[in-house]
Short mmCIF file of C-alpha atoms in Angstrom, two decimals:
data_model
loop_
_atom_site.label_atom_id
_atom_site.label_comp_id
_atom_site.label_asym_id
_atom_site.label_seq_id
_atom_site.Cartn_x
_atom_site.Cartn_y
_atom_site.Cartn_z
CA MET A 29 0.00 0.00 0.00
CA ALA A 30 2.68 2.51 0.99
CA TRP A 31 4.78 1.68 -2.09
CA GLU A 32 1.90 2.46 -4.47
CA PHE A 33 1.07 5.65 -2.53
CA PHE A 34 4.60 7.04 -2.78
CA SER A 35 4.90 6.03 -6.44
CA ILE A 36 1.68 7.81 -7.38
CA ILE A 37 2.25 10.90 -5.22
CA GLY A 38 5.86 11.24 -6.37
CA THR A 39 4.92 10.82 -10.03
CA ILE A 40 2.16 13.42 -9.86
CA ALA A 41 4.24 15.92 -7.87
CA PHE A 42 7.32 15.71 -10.08
CA ALA A 43 5.31 15.65 -13.32
CA ILE A 44 3.65 18.92 -12.27
CA SER A 45 6.99 20.30 -11.06
CA GLY A 46 8.53 19.65 -14.47
CA ALA A 47 5.51 21.17 -16.20
CA ILE A 48 5.79 24.31 -14.07
CA ILE A 49 9.45 24.81 -14.98
CA ALA A 50 8.67 24.21 -18.66
CA MET A 51 5.88 26.80 -18.58
CA GLU A 52 8.13 29.26 -16.77
CA GLU A 53 10.68 28.81 -19.56
CA GLU A 54 7.86 29.27 -22.11
CA TYR A 55 8.16 25.80 -23.65
CA ASP A 56 5.39 24.71 -25.99
CA LEU A 57 2.93 21.92 -25.11
CA PHE A 58 5.27 19.17 -26.33
CA GLY A 59 8.11 20.60 -24.25
CA VAL A 60 5.86 20.73 -21.18
CA TYR A 61 5.05 17.03 -21.55
CA ILE A 62 8.68 16.07 -22.15
CA LEU A 63 10.01 17.98 -19.14
CA GLY A 64 7.19 16.70 -16.93
CA ILE A 65 7.80 13.06 -17.91
CA VAL A 66 11.58 13.37 -17.55
CA THR A 67 11.22 14.90 -14.10
CA ALA A 68 8.82 12.19 -12.95
CA PHE A 69 10.89 9.23 -14.17
CA GLY A 70 14.47 10.50 -14.40
CA GLY A 71 15.37 9.75 -10.79
CA GLY A 72 14.20 6.16 -11.03
CA ALA A 73 16.15 5.65 -14.24
CA ILE A 74 19.39 6.94 -12.68
CA ARG A 75 18.84 4.80 -9.58
CA ASN A 76 18.28 1.68 -11.68
CA LEU A 77 21.45 2.30 -13.63
CA LEU A 78 23.59 2.63 -10.52
CA ILE A 79 22.21 -0.41 -8.73
CA GLY A 80 22.52 -2.62 -11.79
CA LEU A 81 18.93 -2.82 -13.01
CA PRO A 82 18.08 -2.23 -16.68
CA VAL A 83 16.57 1.17 -17.40
CA THR A 84 13.95 -0.64 -19.49
CA THR A 85 12.21 -1.68 -16.27
CA LEU A 86 10.68 1.81 -16.36
CA TRP A 87 8.66 0.90 -19.44
CA GLY A 88 6.66 -1.58 -17.37
CA GLN A 89 5.04 1.30 -15.47
CA ASP A 90 2.20 1.95 -17.90
CA MET A 91 -0.15 3.20 -15.19
CA MET A 92 2.43 5.65 -13.84
CA PHE A 93 3.01 7.11 -17.30
CA GLN A 94 -0.74 7.55 -17.71
CA ILE A 95 -0.95 9.24 -14.31
CA ALA A 96 1.94 11.58 -15.20
CA ILE A 97 0.39 12.53 -18.55
CA ALA A 98 -3.00 13.12 -16.93
CA ALA A 99 -1.45 15.30 -14.20
CA ILE A 100 0.46 17.40 -16.75
CA THR A 101 -2.64 17.79 -18.94
CA ILE A 102 -4.87 18.88 -16.04
CA PHE A 103 -2.27 21.35 -14.80
CA PHE A 104 -1.69 22.77 -18.30
CA ILE A 105 -5.39 23.56 -18.84
CA PHE A 106 -5.94 24.80 -15.27
CA PRO A 107 -7.18 28.45 -15.14
CA HIS A 108 -4.17 30.76 -15.03
CA ARG A 109 -5.63 32.87 -12.21
CA LEU A 110 -5.57 29.81 -9.91
CA ILE A 111 -1.90 29.08 -10.54
CA GLN A 112 -0.42 32.56 -10.68
CA HIS A 113 2.24 31.89 -8.05
CA TRP A 114 4.28 29.52 -10.19
CA HIS A 115 7.38 29.64 -8.02
CA ARG A 116 5.52 28.78 -4.82
CA TRP A 117 3.67 25.92 -6.51
CA GLY A 118 6.90 24.60 -8.00
CA ASN A 119 8.69 24.42 -4.67
CA PHE A 120 5.69 22.81 -2.96
CA THR A 121 5.26 20.04 -5.55
CA ASP A 122 9.02 19.56 -5.68
CA ALA A 123 9.11 19.02 -1.90
CA ILE A 124 6.36 16.40 -2.14
CA GLY A 125 8.12 14.64 -5.02
CA LEU A 126 11.47 14.71 -3.26
CA SER A 127 10.04 13.15 -0.10
CA ALA A 128 7.89 10.52 -1.84
CA PHE A 129 10.59 9.35 -4.23
CA ALA A 130 13.36 9.43 -1.61
CA ILE A 131 11.33 7.04 0.53
CA GLN A 132 10.41 4.91 -2.48
CA GLY A 133 14.04 4.68 -3.58
CA ALA A 134 15.18 3.71 -0.09
CA LEU A 135 12.49 1.03 0.17
CA TYR A 136 13.56 -0.32 -3.22
CA ALA A 137 17.17 -0.65 -2.09
CA VAL A 138 16.15 -2.28 1.21
CA LYS A 139 14.01 -4.75 -0.73
CA LEU A 140 17.12 -5.70 -2.73
CA ASP A 141 18.98 -6.24 0.57
CA MET A 142 21.55 -3.55 -0.18
CA PRO A 143 23.87 -2.00 2.45
CA ILE A 144 22.80 1.19 4.21
CA SER A 145 25.17 3.31 2.12
CA ALA A 146 23.43 2.11 -1.04
CA VAL A 147 20.03 2.77 0.56
CA VAL A 148 21.01 6.39 1.22
CA VAL A 149 22.37 6.83 -2.31
CA ALA A 150 19.23 5.28 -3.79
CA ALA A 151 17.09 7.68 -1.75
CA VAL A 152 19.06 10.73 -2.89
CA LEU A 153 19.17 9.72 -6.55
CA THR A 154 15.52 8.73 -6.74
CA GLY A 155 14.43 11.83 -4.84
CA SER A 156 16.55 14.37 -6.68
CA GLY A 157 17.61 12.72 -9.97
CA GLY A 158 14.54 13.81 -11.91
CA GLY A 159 14.90 17.35 -10.61
CA ILE A 160 18.56 17.44 -11.65
CA ILE A 161 17.69 16.40 -15.22
CA ARG A 162 14.78 18.87 -15.27
CA ASP A 163 16.97 21.78 -14.18
CA LEU A 164 19.75 20.89 -16.61
CA LEU A 165 17.31 20.70 -19.53
CA ALA A 166 15.87 24.05 -18.44
CA ARG A 167 19.43 25.45 -18.21
CA ARG A 168 19.18 26.08 -14.48
CA GLN A 169 21.55 25.26 -11.66
CA PRO A 170 20.25 22.03 -10.07
CA LEU A 171 18.70 22.61 -6.64
CA VAL A 172 20.59 19.70 -5.10
CA LEU A 173 23.94 21.34 -5.97
CA ARG A 174 23.18 24.68 -4.33
CA ASP A 175 23.89 25.62 -0.73
CA GLU A 176 20.15 25.43 -0.13
CA ILE A 177 19.24 22.34 1.92
CA TYR A 178 17.62 19.90 -0.51
CA GLY A 179 19.31 16.54 -1.04
CA VAL A 180 20.12 16.32 2.68
CA TRP A 181 16.46 15.61 3.40
CA ALA A 182 16.44 12.73 0.90
CA ALA A 183 19.61 11.35 2.49
CA LEU A 184 18.01 11.62 5.94
CA ALA A 185 14.99 9.64 4.75
CA GLY A 186 17.28 7.00 3.27
CA LEU A 187 19.32 6.76 6.46
CA ILE A 188 16.25 6.35 8.68
CA ILE A 189 14.80 3.65 6.43
CA GLY A 190 18.18 1.97 5.97
CA LEU A 191 18.63 1.57 9.71
CA GLN A 192 15.44 -0.53 9.69
CA GLN A 193 14.61 0.37 13.28
CA PHE A 194 11.02 1.19 12.37
CA SER A 195 8.57 -0.40 9.98
CA GLY A 196 4.98 -0.23 8.85
CA ASP A 197 2.95 2.02 6.58
CA ILE A 198 2.07 4.48 9.36
CA PHE A 199 5.76 5.12 10.03
CA LEU A 200 6.41 5.69 6.32
CA TYR A 201 3.51 8.15 6.01
CA VAL A 202 4.75 10.08 9.05
CA LEU A 203 8.28 10.14 7.61
CA PHE A 204 6.88 11.40 4.32
CA GLY A 205 5.12 14.26 6.11
CA VAL A 206 8.20 15.16 8.16
CA ILE A 207 10.57 15.21 5.18
CA THR A 208 8.11 17.25 3.11
CA VAL A 209 7.66 19.81 5.91
CA LEU A 210 11.42 20.04 6.50
CA ARG A 211 12.02 20.71 2.81
CA ILE A 212 9.34 23.40 2.71
CA LEU A 213 10.67 25.00 5.90
CA SER A 214 14.23 25.00 4.56
CA TYR A 215 12.97 26.85 1.49
CA MET A 216 10.79 29.32 3.37
CA LYS A 217 13.31 29.98 6.15
CA LYS A 218 16.24 30.00 3.72
CA TRP A 219 18.22 27.38 5.63
CA ARG A 220 21.60 26.89 4.04
CA LEU A 221 24.49 24.47 4.19
CA PRO A 222 27.98 25.87 4.81
CA LEU A 223 29.45 27.44 1.70
CA ARG A 224 33.10 28.17 1.02
CA LYS A 225 34.19 30.13 -1.99
CA LEU A 226 37.61 30.10 -3.58
CA ASN A 227 38.95 33.45 -4.71
CA ARG A 228 39.80 33.50 -8.38
CA ALA A 229 43.23 34.78 -9.23
#
């Protein structure tokens, strides 16, 4: 039950997140669909590559592709006055997608009986991989590479799940809520990781 929930929520959130960025960059309808699909499935593809699974396993997710396309279509035709605050919407859906897919990626690695380090990596890549591809295609600096706290929350989710001290759907739903709230707070409160610049000669 939890696995399907996080898959659906993550797919919808990241599909809309990609669509928002595409519309901000004034992409046409085809570009909106492409960026939305890439954002929704890019993280899973990168994760599969690094843990030795064929990328083609993504093509078996017919329902998820249909959900992503439906979410993008609904958002695209939504009245503009209801979605004026693009930036706020983008960060909100991105936080939901990050949390859902980080947990899903960690659960996937645990299911394959991988070490905790691999669980954390799977969480980070699944949670932020699609966003990285989205930002690169939109010619933006990826969020996960900035001093803004982003990927740390995915790593935290992976670490908690990898320790396997807690289990059950209720725990996973609570973790999802906590990670989502922490990501939103870090954006709103402008929490930052330490940054050190090198002076150019």
